[in-house]
Amino acid sequence: MTLSVKSKKIHYRYIYDVVKQIPCGCIATYGQVAELAGFPGHARQVGYALSVLRNTAIPWHRVINAKGGISNRSNPDYVSLQQILLEHEGITFNADGGISLAKYRWKPNE
DNA sequence: GGTCTGACTAGGT
DNA sequence: AACCTAGCCAGAC
């Protein structure tokens, strides 16, 4: 089911392509996006790819870490922004600020 | 072109 | 359950 890697070098556009397919009201983990893009085990590169993203057309806020939380980064403003955007899409947060992966995780094959 | 850093993760203590 | 480590790889310097 994984896409073929056409180059040894990771192309971020594959990652962006997957992220763009995440439907409104759903989320995916970094590892999941990496796997769907054809780069299993490269979750870290997904996070980095999103960090250099300036294209607002890509729903970067729908990508969270494997613990169901928003990953911390250099600019903490984006953390609260991400939470606001997700809540606006109907996603609810637990008391500890976590998201239920079982409930909101995007399942591409459904 | 070597080193360091980072929006990650799984597995071990 | 909290913390530590290794593996991962593209950019910046």
PDB file of C-alpha atoms (C1' of nucleotides) in Angstrom:
ATOM      1  CA  MET A   1       0.000   0.000   0.000  1.00  0.00           C
ATOM      2  CA  THR A   2       2.923   2.306   0.462  1.00  0.00           C
ATOM      3  CA  LEU A   3       3.835   4.529  -2.432  1.00  0.00           C
ATOM      4  CA  SER A   4       7.014   3.857  -4.282  1.00  0.00           C
ATOM      5  CA  VAL A   5       9.925   6.077  -3.552  1.00  0.00           C
ATOM      6  CA  LYS A   6      11.135   7.441  -6.850  1.00  0.00           C
ATOM      7  CA  SER A   7      14.275   8.885  -5.364  1.00  0.00           C
ATOM      8  CA  LYS A   8      16.548   8.165  -2.429  1.00  0.00           C
ATOM      9  CA  LYS A   9      16.118  11.760  -1.517  1.00  0.00           C
ATOM     10  CA  ILE A  10      12.956  12.645   0.291  1.00  0.00           C
ATOM     11  CA  HIS A  11      10.765  15.071  -1.574  1.00  0.00           C
ATOM     12  CA  TYR A  12       8.675  17.160   0.726  1.00  0.00           C
ATOM     13  CA  ARG A  13       5.997  17.548  -1.878  1.00  0.00           C
ATOM     14  CA  TYR A  14       4.954  13.951  -1.217  1.00  0.00           C
ATOM     15  CA  ILE A  15       4.475  14.873   2.406  1.00  0.00           C
ATOM     16  CA  TYR A  16       2.501  17.986   1.545  1.00  0.00           C
ATOM     17  CA  ASP A  17       0.410  15.945  -0.825  1.00  0.00           C
ATOM     18  CA  VAL A  18      -0.609  13.577   1.956  1.00  0.00           C
ATOM     19  CA  VAL A  19      -1.292  16.369   4.429  1.00  0.00           C
ATOM     20  CA  LYS A  20      -3.547  18.064   1.911  1.00  0.00           C
ATOM     21  CA  GLN A  21      -5.668  14.915   1.805  1.00  0.00           C
ATOM     22  CA  ILE A  22      -6.447  14.946   5.511  1.00  0.00           C
ATOM     23  CA  PRO A  23     -10.147  15.785   5.705  1.00  0.00           C
ATOM     24  CA  CYS A  24     -11.558  18.539   7.871  1.00  0.00           C
ATOM     25  CA  GLY A  25     -12.294  17.324  11.388  1.00  0.00           C
ATOM     26  CA  CYS A  26      -9.623  14.613  11.286  1.00  0.00           C
ATOM     27  CA  ILE A  27      -5.978  14.483  12.338  1.00  0.00           C
ATOM     28  CA  ALA A  28      -2.971  12.318  11.526  1.00  0.00           C
ATOM     29  CA  THR A  29       0.302  11.676  13.300  1.00  0.00           C
ATOM     30  CA  TYR A  30       3.698  12.584  11.890  1.00  0.00           C
ATOM     31  CA  GLY A  31       4.543   8.914  11.572  1.00  0.00           C
ATOM     32  CA  GLN A  32       1.309   8.206   9.758  1.00  0.00           C
ATOM     33  CA  VAL A  33       1.895  10.988   7.265  1.00  0.00           C
ATOM     34  CA  ALA A  34       5.432   9.751   6.686  1.00  0.00           C
ATOM     35  CA  GLU A  35       4.230   6.246   6.028  1.00  0.00           C
ATOM     36  CA  LEU A  36       1.451   7.342   3.685  1.00  0.00           C
ATOM     37  CA  ALA A  37       3.913   9.499   1.792  1.00  0.00           C
ATOM     38  CA  GLY A  38       6.077   6.442   1.264  1.00  0.00           C
ATOM     39  CA  PHE A  39       8.719   7.183   3.892  1.00  0.00           C
ATOM     40  CA  PRO A  40       8.031   4.889   6.846  1.00  0.00           C
ATOM     41  CA  GLY A  41      10.077   5.780   9.895  1.00  0.00           C
ATOM     42  CA  HIS A  42      10.749   9.316   8.768  1.00  0.00           C
ATOM     43  CA  ALA A  43       8.324  11.077  11.053  1.00  0.00           C
ATOM     44  CA  ARG A  44      10.947  13.609  11.984  1.00  0.00           C
ATOM     45  CA  GLN A  45      11.278  14.768   8.416  1.00  0.00           C
ATOM     46  CA  VAL A  46       7.558  15.349   8.284  1.00  0.00           C
ATOM     47  CA  GLY A  47       7.768  17.697  11.215  1.00  0.00           C
ATOM     48  CA  TYR A  48      10.680  19.477   9.647  1.00  0.00           C
ATOM     49  CA  ALA A  49       8.897  19.713   6.309  1.00  0.00           C
ATOM     50  CA  LEU A  50       5.973  21.397   7.998  1.00  0.00           C
ATOM     51  CA  SER A  51       8.236  23.748   9.929  1.00  0.00           C
ATOM     52  CA  VAL A  52       9.519  25.289   6.713  1.00  0.00           C
ATOM     53  CA  LEU A  53       6.021  25.490   5.302  1.00  0.00           C
ATOM     54  CA  ARG A  54       4.685  28.903   4.535  1.00  0.00           C
ATOM     55  CA  ASN A  55       1.842  27.749   2.329  1.00  0.00           C
ATOM     56  CA  THR A  56      -1.396  28.211   4.262  1.00  0.00           C
ATOM     57  CA  ALA A  57      -3.207  26.047   1.703  1.00  0.00           C
ATOM     58  CA  ILE A  58      -1.734  23.035   3.472  1.00  0.00           C
ATOM     59  CA  PRO A  59      -3.574  21.998   6.647  1.00  0.00           C
ATOM     60  CA  TRP A  60      -0.449  21.596   8.781  1.00  0.00           C
ATOM     61  CA  HIS A  61      -2.529  21.922  11.940  1.00  0.00           C
ATOM     62  CA  ARG A  62      -4.110  18.514  11.334  1.00  0.00           C
ATOM     63  CA  VAL A  63      -0.795  16.818  11.996  1.00  0.00           C
ATOM     64  CA  ILE A  64       0.025  15.970  15.614  1.00  0.00           C
ATOM     65  CA  ASN A  65       2.458  13.671  17.400  1.00  0.00           C
ATOM     66  CA  ALA A  66       1.974   9.999  18.257  1.00  0.00           C
ATOM     67  CA  LYS A  67       0.917  10.828  21.814  1.00  0.00           C
ATOM     68  CA  GLY A  68      -2.085  12.735  20.537  1.00  0.00           C
ATOM     69  CA  GLY A  69      -0.700  16.108  21.499  1.00  0.00           C
ATOM     70  CA  ILE A  70       0.558  19.213  19.770  1.00  0.00           C
ATOM     71  CA  SER A  71       4.325  19.169  19.530  1.00  0.00           C
ATOM     72  CA  ASN A  72       6.244  22.052  20.977  1.00  0.00           C
ATOM     73  CA  ARG A  73       8.317  24.150  18.665  1.00  0.00           C
ATOM     74  CA  SER A  74      10.408  27.311  18.606  1.00  0.00           C
ATOM     75  CA  ASN A  75       7.456  29.670  18.384  1.00  0.00           C
ATOM     76  CA  PRO A  76       4.858  28.717  21.021  1.00  0.00           C
ATOM     77  CA  ASP A  77       2.287  30.966  19.385  1.00  0.00           C
ATOM     78  CA  TYR A  78       1.717  28.330  16.753  1.00  0.00           C
ATOM     79  CA  VAL A  79       0.857  25.757  19.408  1.00  0.00           C
ATOM     80  CA  SER A  80      -2.142  27.726  20.614  1.00  0.00           C
ATOM     81  CA  LEU A  81      -3.010  28.619  17.032  1.00  0.00           C
ATOM     82  CA  GLN A  82      -3.044  24.964  16.083  1.00  0.00           C
ATOM     83  CA  GLN A  83      -5.340  24.124  18.969  1.00  0.00           C
ATOM     84  CA  ILE A  84      -7.702  26.926  18.017  1.00  0.00           C
ATOM     85  CA  LEU A  85      -7.819  25.800  14.406  1.00  0.00           C
ATOM     86  CA  LEU A  86      -8.553  22.213  15.406  1.00  0.00           C
ATOM     87  CA  GLU A  87     -11.268  23.200  17.834  1.00  0.00           C
ATOM     88  CA  HIS A  88     -12.763  25.290  15.079  1.00  0.00           C
ATOM     89  CA  GLU A  89     -12.995  22.125  12.987  1.00  0.00           C
ATOM     90  CA  GLY A  90     -14.915  20.373  15.717  1.00  0.00           C
ATOM     91  CA  ILE A  91     -12.066  18.524  17.416  1.00  0.00           C
ATOM     92  CA  THR A  92     -12.262  18.468  21.187  1.00  0.00           C
ATOM     93  CA  PHE A  93      -9.323  18.316  23.570  1.00  0.00           C
ATOM     94  CA  ASN A  94      -9.030  16.290  26.742  1.00  0.00           C
ATOM     95  CA  ALA A  95      -8.469  17.917  30.099  1.00  0.00           C
ATOM     96  CA  ASP A  96      -4.723  17.435  29.706  1.00  0.00           C
ATOM     97  CA  GLY A  97      -4.704  19.086  26.307  1.00  0.00           C
ATOM     98  CA  GLY A  98      -4.494  15.828  24.392  1.00  0.00           C
ATOM     99  CA  ILE A  99      -6.525  14.648  21.424  1.00  0.00           C
ATOM    100  CA  SER A 100      -8.182  11.232  21.177  1.00  0.00           C
ATOM    101  CA  LEU A 101      -6.367   9.489  18.338  1.00  0.00           C
ATOM    102  CA  ALA A 102      -8.898   6.663  18.351  1.00  0.00           C
ATOM    103  CA  LYS A 103     -11.673   9.118  17.698  1.00  0.00           C
ATOM    104  CA  TYR A 104     -10.165  11.606  15.253  1.00  0.00           C
ATOM    105  CA  ARG A 105      -7.383   9.708  13.499  1.00  0.00           C
ATOM    106  CA  TRP A 106      -7.743   9.867   9.730  1.00  0.00           C
ATOM    107  CA  LYS A 107      -8.217   6.460   8.105  1.00  0.00           C
ATOM    108  CA  PRO A 108      -7.459   6.836   4.355  1.00  0.00           C
ATOM    109  CA  ASN A 109      -8.922   3.476   3.389  1.00  0.00           C
ATOM    110  CA  GLU A 110     -12.347   4.038   4.798  1.00  0.00           C
TER     111      GLU A 110
ATOM    112  C1'  DG B   1      32.038  18.765   3.930  1.00  0.00           C
ATOM    113  C1'  DG B   2      31.840  17.939   9.145  1.00  0.00           C
ATOM    114  C1'  DT B   3      28.652  19.240  13.023  1.00  0.00           C
ATOM    115  C1'  DC B   4      24.614  20.601  15.150  1.00  0.00           C
ATOM    116  C1'  DT B   5      19.676  21.098  15.360  1.00  0.00           C
ATOM    117  C1'  DG B   6      14.886  19.847  15.073  1.00  0.00           C
ATOM    118  C1'  DA B   7       6.783  20.418  14.632  1.00  0.00           C
ATOM    119  C1'  DC B   8       9.225  12.451  15.804  1.00  0.00           C
ATOM    120  C1'  DT B   9       8.964   7.607  17.470  1.00  0.00           C
ATOM    121  C1'  DA B  10       9.596   3.071  19.458  1.00  0.00           C
ATOM    122  C1'  DG B  11      11.749   0.557  22.784  1.00  0.00           C
ATOM    123  C1'  DG B  12      14.350   0.026  27.000  1.00  0.00           C
ATOM    124  C1'  DT B  13      15.222   1.434  32.136  1.00  0.00           C
TER     125       DT B  13
ATOM    126  C1'  DA C   1       4.447   6.245  34.461  1.00  0.00           C
ATOM    127  C1'  DA C   2       8.452   9.262  33.617  1.00  0.00           C
ATOM    128  C1'  DC C   3      12.804   9.546  31.579  1.00  0.00           C
ATOM    129  C1'  DC C   4      16.675   8.139  28.343  1.00  0.00           C
ATOM    130  C1'  DT C   5      18.609   6.511  23.934  1.00  0.00           C
ATOM    131  C1'  DA C   6      19.271   5.428  19.233  1.00  0.00           C
ATOM    132  C1'  DG C   7      17.797   5.983  14.582  1.00  0.00           C
ATOM    133  C1'  DC C   8      16.137   9.021  11.261  1.00  0.00           C
ATOM    134  C1'  DC C   9      17.717  13.023   7.398  1.00  0.00           C
ATOM    135  C1'  DA C  10      17.424  17.824   5.333  1.00  0.00           C
ATOM    136  C1'  DG C  11      19.120  22.617   6.295  1.00  0.00           C
ATOM    137  C1'  DA C  12      22.031  26.073   8.293  1.00  0.00           C
ATOM    138  C1'  DC C  13      26.730  27.495   9.313  1.00  0.00           C
TER     139       DC C  13
END
